[in-house]
C-alpha cells in the first residue's frame, strides 16, 4: 500500500490565487509564498484539485506549452474563436459555460494534430463599462483595466489554452487606431456617410441606439430598459445596405439554420416595383413626382389614393393651406409613436388628407393624397399606392374615411366582388386580373406569365415604373454621444467640409481628462481643447467630430487583430492570412442580427478593399445555450441565483467545474444549475484517480465490491471493444459539440474498468485502457489528466500526445449465434449482434425464411425471447 501522506490541502488551497497571479503578473506579490517547486513537493495521494490545478497551470505557463507557432507549415492551422467578453467585472459562470467547452474542443483538435489558435481578449469599450464607472465614480479606464486584470486571473484558473501573448484589448489605442483607419477607408469608399436623421435615443443612457439595441414591443433600451424616444442628430452611418443582397447568401459558410433565418428576416428582402405618380401641389406649379414601392404593381388599376409617411419630404409642399393645421398636428402625434404601434394590425387606422391630388399613370385617374402613420418613412420609398380592394390595411383605411374601393382581381368564379359588400381585402389567390386594361385576363400572381411580371413589363415599356427590390435592413448607425469609445476620425473644416484625419495622424487619442458623465452632449464636446485642431487640407482651423463609435465596430473585426495584435503596418499581418477565415466560431444566439451581421459586412468590405480574399468571416458557427440559475431563471444579482465560479473552483476544482458544465445537458440548450449534479462528476473524477493511481489488487477488490454487478467479469476482448468504442464516441461527440454524451461515454468506460479491475489490473490491456482514458479526458479535465499521466510515467505533456486511434474492427459489436425454436424444436440459427435486444431478436426470427417455411401459415400464439440464448415461437 502506498504510504498515505496527509494531504496538505490547506496550504495548497491558499496558494491558488498566488499561482494565478504569478502567471499573469511579471512580479510576485510581496508577502506571499513562492509556488512550490514541481519536483521536491510530495504530492497528496488522493485527488486534490486545489493542489494539482495551480501547479499544472504554472507548469504550462512556465514551459510555454500553449504557445502557438503562427507560421507552422507542418500542422494545418485551425482558428477556433469564441466571442470575446466584456470586462464587466467578475467572471461569472456564464463565461465558464461559453469558454470551457470551447477550450475542450480546441484542446481536442490540438491533439488531433491541428495547429490550434484559440485566442481571447476583451471587448473593453462601451456602455456597460461606462455606466458602471459612472455609478462608482471612477474613471472608465481605471475601472476597465482593473476588471480585465481580475478577469484574466479568473480565466487562467480555468486552465484554458488561450495564447495570452495574442490578447486584444479593444480600448487600447493600438487597437482602436485601426477602427479609425477602417472608418477613414470606409469614408473614402463611400461606405461611411453622415446624415441628419431621426434616431432612437435613450433618455437614460443619453445616447443614440442602433435599431438592434432597441428591444421589446414597447421599444426599450437594451442596456437600461428605459423606453426609447426619437431625436434628430447628425449621425455617421456605415452602408451595410450596399451588401444587403450578398448578406442573404449563406452558401459559403455552415451556420445554424436559426441564425440564417434571423438574418434573412432582419434583412427582409421584398421584390416588387417602383411606380411614379405625378402629384399636383395645391399652390400650383410643376407637378412633383412621387415614387411608391409596391409588391403588387399589377393592382395599379385599383389604386384609389396615395399615402405618404407623415415624415415624407414632400408633405409640406403638397399640403393645402386649409389642411396645414391638421397635418402639422398629425405629424407631431405620429412622432410620439413607436414603429411597432404604427404597424399594429388591429389598430384603428388614422390619417389626414393633404388636399392635393396625384395622377395614376396607367389610367389617368385623379386620386387624393393622404398621410397616415401606417406608412413608414424608412421602408421602401416612404410612400404607397393604396389598393383597398386587395390590401387589408388600405381596405380598413378606405372604410374609415369612406374612400373608393375598386376591385381589379376576379375570383375563380369570374365575378368581381361588389365593393359595398366586401368585409375584407381579397388577396387575389387563384384569381384573374380584370378592370386592368392590358392585364385583363392574366392570372393573378407573381410567377412567370402571371400578373405581377406582366405589370412590371408594361410599366417599364411605358416609362412609368420598373422592377425594384427593397430591404428592411437599414444602414448601421455608428455615432454614439458617449465618452468611452473610439473617437470618430473626422474633422469639420469651414472651407473643406468633412475631412478624414490623415492616416499618419492616427490614432486620434481619446483624452483621459474628460468629464465623462452623460449630459446628452458628447463628453468630448465639453473638453476645453480636444476638439480644436487644424485642417490637414487647407491649414485653417477645424473641429473634430466629438462622437465615439458604436462598440459593435470593435467586435466586427477583432478576430483579424488577434493574429498579430501589435502589428503596426495594418489591421493585421497579411503574412498570417493562412489562418483565415475563422474555422469555428462559438457564441450566443443573441448576437444573430447585430454582431454576426456586422462582422459579415466588415469582411465583405475588407475583401473589396483587397485585404482578404474570402467572403465570410467565420466558416462554422455554433450557438451554445445559456446556463440558468438553480431556480431555472436567468441568473441575476437581484434574484440572488448567481453561481460564483471562483467559489466552485475553490471547492471542487476547475476540472470538475469544466466537466460539470459540459455534462449538464446538450451545450446548445444550456440548462439550470444543480449543485447536486456536481457530485456525480466529482465521483467520476475520483474513480479515474483511483484507477490510475491504485493498482494494489487486494485494496481494489474490496473497493470494487461497492460497484453493482461486480461479480460480472469483463473479459479482455470486451474491454478492448469498449475502449475502441469509447475512443470513437468521445471523438465524434467532441467534434459535434456533444460534450455531455462524450462525458457519459467516458464515465461508462470508467465504470467498466472499475468492474474489470480485479481481473485485469496490471495486464497490458489494462495499462493501455488507463492510458487511453487519460488521453480522452485530457481535453475535458486537463489538470487531472496531466497529473495522472505524469504519475504513470508519461512524457510531458499529456496535452502534446496525439489523440488515440480506434479500430473499426475492434469496436464492432460481436455477433453470436442464436437458435430459433418452433414449439420447442430448433428450426434455424441466426447470426445477431451480441447485444441485440428482445425486439430485434424477435424481428430477426420472424424475418427468417426457414422459420416462415416451418410455420407454413400457422398463426403465432406467443414468442418467447431469451436475449443471448434463444427465440422460441409457439404456433
Ligand atoms: C400596393 C399593394 C396592393 C400592396 C396589394 C400590397 C398588396 P412587404 O411585403 O412587407 O415588402 N408598403 C410599401 N412601402 C411601405 C411603407 N413604407 N410603409 C408601410 N407599407 C408600405 O410589403 C410591401 C407592401 O407594403 C407594398 O405593396 C405596399 O402596399 C406596402 F394588393 O402596394 B403594396
Ligand atoms: Zn480645410
GROMACS .gro file of N, CA, C and O in nm, residues 5-20 32-59 649-651 653 689 787 790-791:
model
  208
    5UNK      N    1   0.020   1.008   0.285
    5UNK     CA    2   0.068   1.133   0.343
    5UNK      C    3  -0.054   1.222   0.361
    5UNK      O    4  -0.134   1.234   0.269
    6UNK      N    5  -0.067   1.277   0.480
    6UNK     CA    6  -0.181   1.366   0.500
    6UNK      C    7  -0.178   1.478   0.396
    6UNK      O    8  -0.076   1.546   0.383
    7UNK      N    9  -0.284   1.493   0.317
    7UNK     CA   10  -0.279   1.595   0.211
    7UNK      C   11  -0.270   1.736   0.269
    7UNK      O   12  -0.352   1.773   0.352
    8UNK      N   13  -0.172   1.811   0.229
    8UNK     CA   14  -0.160   1.948   0.280
    8UNK      C   15  -0.257   2.040   0.208
    8UNK      O   16  -0.219   2.138   0.147
    9UNK      N   17  -0.383   2.003   0.219
    9UNK     CA   18  -0.483   2.072   0.137
    9UNK      C   19  -0.489   2.221   0.165
    9UNK      O   20  -0.498   2.302   0.074
   10UNK      N   21  -0.484   2.257   0.290
   10UNK     CA   22  -0.499   2.397   0.325
   10UNK      C   23  -0.388   2.482   0.263
   10UNK      O   24  -0.412   2.585   0.204
   11UNK      N   25  -0.268   2.431   0.276
   11UNK     CA   26  -0.154   2.504   0.220
   11UNK      C   27  -0.169   2.521   0.070
   11UNK      O   28  -0.156   2.630   0.017
   12UNK      N   29  -0.203   2.412   0.006
   12UNK     CA   30  -0.218   2.419  -0.140
   12UNK      C   31  -0.330   2.515  -0.177
   12UNK      O   32  -0.319   2.595  -0.266
   13UNK      N   33  -0.436   2.502  -0.102
   13UNK     CA   34  -0.552   2.584  -0.135
   13UNK      C   35  -0.516   2.732  -0.133
   13UNK      O   36  -0.552   2.808  -0.222
   14UNK      N   37  -0.441   2.769  -0.030
   14UNK     CA   38  -0.408   2.911  -0.015
   14UNK      C   39  -0.318   2.964  -0.125
   14UNK      O   40  -0.306   3.083  -0.142
   15UNK      N   41  -0.256   2.876  -0.194
   15UNK     CA   42  -0.165   2.925  -0.298
   15UNK      C   43  -0.234   2.939  -0.433
   15UNK      O   44  -0.174   2.983  -0.527
   16UNK      N   45  -0.362   2.903  -0.438
   16UNK     CA   46  -0.430   2.906  -0.569
   16UNK      C   47  -0.416   3.040  -0.638
   16UNK      O   48  -0.366   3.051  -0.749
   17UNK      N   49  -0.457   3.144  -0.567
   17UNK     CA   50  -0.457   3.275  -0.632
   17UNK      C   51  -0.316   3.324  -0.662
   17UNK      O   52  -0.294   3.390  -0.763
   18UNK      N   53  -0.224   3.289  -0.575
   18UNK     CA   54  -0.087   3.335  -0.599
   18UNK      C   55  -0.031   3.276  -0.728
   18UNK      O   56   0.034   3.344  -0.804
   19UNK      N   57  -0.063   3.151  -0.750
   19UNK     CA   58  -0.015   3.091  -0.874
   19UNK      C   59  -0.072   3.162  -0.994
   19UNK      O   60  -0.004   3.189  -1.090
   20UNK      N   61  -0.201   3.192  -0.982
   20UNK     CA   62  -0.266   3.256  -1.095
   20UNK      C   63  -0.201   3.390  -1.123
   20UNK      O   64  -0.171   3.423  -1.236
   32UNK      N   65   0.363   3.688  -0.017
   32UNK     CA   66   0.301   3.560  -0.045
   32UNK      C   67   0.410   3.458  -0.075
   32UNK      O   68   0.512   3.492  -0.133
   33UNK      N   69   0.386   3.335  -0.038
   33UNK     CA   70   0.488   3.234  -0.063
   33UNK      C   71   0.505   3.207  -0.211
   33UNK      O   72   0.411   3.221  -0.288
   34UNK      N   73   0.624   3.169  -0.249
   34UNK     CA   74   0.652   3.131  -0.386
   34UNK      C   75   0.580   3.001  -0.416
   34UNK      O   76   0.548   2.926  -0.324
   35UNK      N   77   0.549   2.973  -0.544
   35UNK     CA   78   0.484   2.846  -0.573
   35UNK      C   79   0.576   2.731  -0.537
   35UNK      O   80   0.697   2.742  -0.551
   36UNK      N   81   0.519   2.622  -0.491
   36UNK     CA   82   0.605   2.511  -0.453
   36UNK      C   83   0.677   2.455  -0.574
   36UNK      O   84   0.617   2.449  -0.683
   37UNK      N   85   0.799   2.418  -0.561
   37UNK     CA   86   0.871   2.361  -0.674
   37UNK      C   87   0.804   2.230  -0.718
   37UNK      O   88   0.743   2.160  -0.636
   38UNK      N   89   0.814   2.198  -0.845
   38UNK     CA   90   0.742   2.086  -0.900
   38UNK      C   91   0.791   1.952  -0.848
   38UNK      O   92   0.714   1.858  -0.834
   39UNK      N   93   0.917   1.942  -0.823
   39UNK     CA   94   0.973   1.809  -0.800
   39UNK      C   95   0.985   1.772  -0.654
   39UNK      O   96   0.963   1.658  -0.617
   40UNK      N   97   1.017   1.867  -0.571
   40UNK     CA   98   1.050   1.830  -0.434
   40UNK      C   99   0.927   1.806  -0.347
   40UNK      O  100   0.933   1.736  -0.249
   41UNK      N  101   0.815   1.865  -0.387
   41UNK     CA  102   0.698   1.852  -0.301
   41UNK      C  103   0.635   1.714  -0.315
   41UNK      O  104   0.610   1.666  -0.424
   42UNK      N  105   0.605   1.652  -0.203
   42UNK     CA  106   0.536   1.523  -0.206
   42UNK      C  107   0.391   1.548  -0.241
   42UNK      O  108   0.319   1.617  -0.169
   43UNK      N  109   0.342   1.497  -0.354
   43UNK     CA  110   0.203   1.525  -0.388
   43UNK      C  111   0.108   1.444  -0.300
   43UNK      O  112   0.142   1.334  -0.257
   44UNK      N  113  -0.008   1.497  -0.275
   44UNK     CA  114  -0.105   1.422  -0.197
   44UNK      C  115  -0.147   1.298  -0.275
   44UNK      O  116  -0.148   1.298  -0.397
   45UNK      N  117  -0.181   1.192  -0.206
   45UNK     CA  118  -0.210   1.069  -0.279
   45UNK      C  119  -0.359   1.047  -0.303
   45UNK      O  120  -0.401   0.942  -0.346
   46UNK      N  121  -0.439   1.143  -0.269
   46UNK     CA  122  -0.576   1.132  -0.317
   46UNK      C  123  -0.604   1.254  -0.405
   46UNK      O  124  -0.525   1.349  -0.406
   47UNK      N  125  -0.714   1.245  -0.478
   47UNK     CA  126  -0.742   1.352  -0.574
   47UNK      C  127  -0.766   1.484  -0.501
   47UNK      O  128  -0.862   1.497  -0.427
   48UNK      N  129  -0.678   1.577  -0.525
   48UNK     CA  130  -0.686   1.705  -0.457
   48UNK      C  131  -0.665   1.818  -0.558
   48UNK      O  132  -0.554   1.865  -0.578
   49UNK      N  133  -0.774   1.857  -0.624
   49UNK     CA  134  -0.759   1.955  -0.733
   49UNK      C  135  -0.696   2.086  -0.687
   49UNK      O  136  -0.622   2.149  -0.764
   50UNK      N  137  -0.722   2.126  -0.562
   50UNK     CA  138  -0.666   2.253  -0.516
   50UNK      C  139  -0.514   2.248  -0.516
   50UNK      O  140  -0.447   2.351  -0.527
   51UNK      N  141  -0.460   2.128  -0.504
   51UNK     CA  142  -0.314   2.115  -0.509
   51UNK      C  143  -0.265   2.105  -0.653
   51UNK      O  144  -0.168   2.168  -0.693
   52UNK      N  145  -0.337   2.025  -0.731
   52UNK     CA  146  -0.289   1.995  -0.866
   52UNK      C  147  -0.303   2.113  -0.961
   52UNK      O  148  -0.212   2.145  -1.038
   53UNK      N  149  -0.416   2.179  -0.957
   53UNK     CA  150  -0.450   2.271  -1.064
   53UNK      C  151  -0.357   2.391  -1.076
   53UNK      O  152  -0.304   2.418  -1.184
   54UNK      N  153  -0.335   2.465  -0.965
   54UNK     CA  154  -0.245   2.581  -0.980
   54UNK      C  155  -0.104   2.538  -1.020
   54UNK      O  156  -0.037   2.608  -1.095
   55UNK      N  157  -0.064   2.422  -0.972
   55UNK     CA  158   0.070   2.374  -1.004
   55UNK      C  159   0.083   2.344  -1.153
   55UNK      O  160   0.181   2.380  -1.218
   56UNK      N  161  -0.020   2.280  -1.207
   56UNK     CA  162  -0.017   2.247  -1.351
   56UNK      C  163  -0.026   2.373  -1.436
   56UNK      O  164   0.040   2.385  -1.538
   57UNK      N  165  -0.109   2.466  -1.391
   57UNK     CA  166  -0.120   2.591  -1.468
   57UNK      C  167   0.013   2.664  -1.471
   57UNK      O  168   0.055   2.717  -1.575
   58UNK      N  169   0.081   2.665  -1.357
   58UNK     CA  170   0.211   2.732  -1.350
   58UNK      C  171   0.312   2.659  -1.441
   58UNK      O  172   0.391   2.722  -1.510
   59UNK      N  173   0.301   2.528  -1.442
   59UNK     CA  174   0.392   2.449  -1.525
   59UNK      C  175   0.367   2.477  -1.674
   59UNK      O  176   0.461   2.496  -1.751
  649UNK      N  177  -1.461   2.665  -0.798
  649UNK     CA  178  -1.325   2.620  -0.828
  649UNK      C  179  -1.252   2.594  -0.697
  649UNK      O  180  -1.182   2.493  -0.681
  650UNK      N  181  -1.272   2.682  -0.600
  650UNK     CA  182  -1.208   2.663  -0.471
  650UNK      C  183  -1.255   2.534  -0.403
  650UNK      O  184  -1.178   2.463  -0.341
  651UNK      N  185  -1.381   2.504  -0.423
  651UNK     CA  186  -1.438   2.390  -0.353
  651UNK      C  187  -1.414   2.258  -0.427
  651UNK      O  188  -1.380   2.157  -0.366
  653UNK      N  189  -1.260   2.237  -0.768
  653UNK     CA  190  -1.155   2.236  -0.868
  653UNK      C  191  -1.209   2.273  -1.005
  653UNK      O  192  -1.327   2.254  -1.035
  689UNK      N  193  -0.911   0.886  -1.080
  689UNK     CA  194  -0.792   0.899  -0.995
  689UNK      C  195  -0.752   0.763  -0.936
  689UNK      O  196  -0.638   0.720  -0.943
  787UNK      N  197  -0.167   1.537  -1.438
  787UNK     CA  198  -0.115   1.482  -1.313
  787UNK      C  199  -0.103   1.330  -1.320
  787UNK      O  200   0.002   1.272  -1.289
  790UNK      N  201   0.158   1.199  -1.571
  790UNK     CA  202   0.295   1.206  -1.519
  790UNK      C  203   0.319   1.095  -1.418
  790UNK      O  204   0.422   1.029  -1.420
  791UNK      N  205   0.223   1.073  -1.330
  791UNK     CA  206   0.239   0.969  -1.228
  791UNK      C  207   0.254   0.830  -1.288
  791UNK      O  208   0.317   0.744  -1.229
   0.00000   0.00000   0.00000
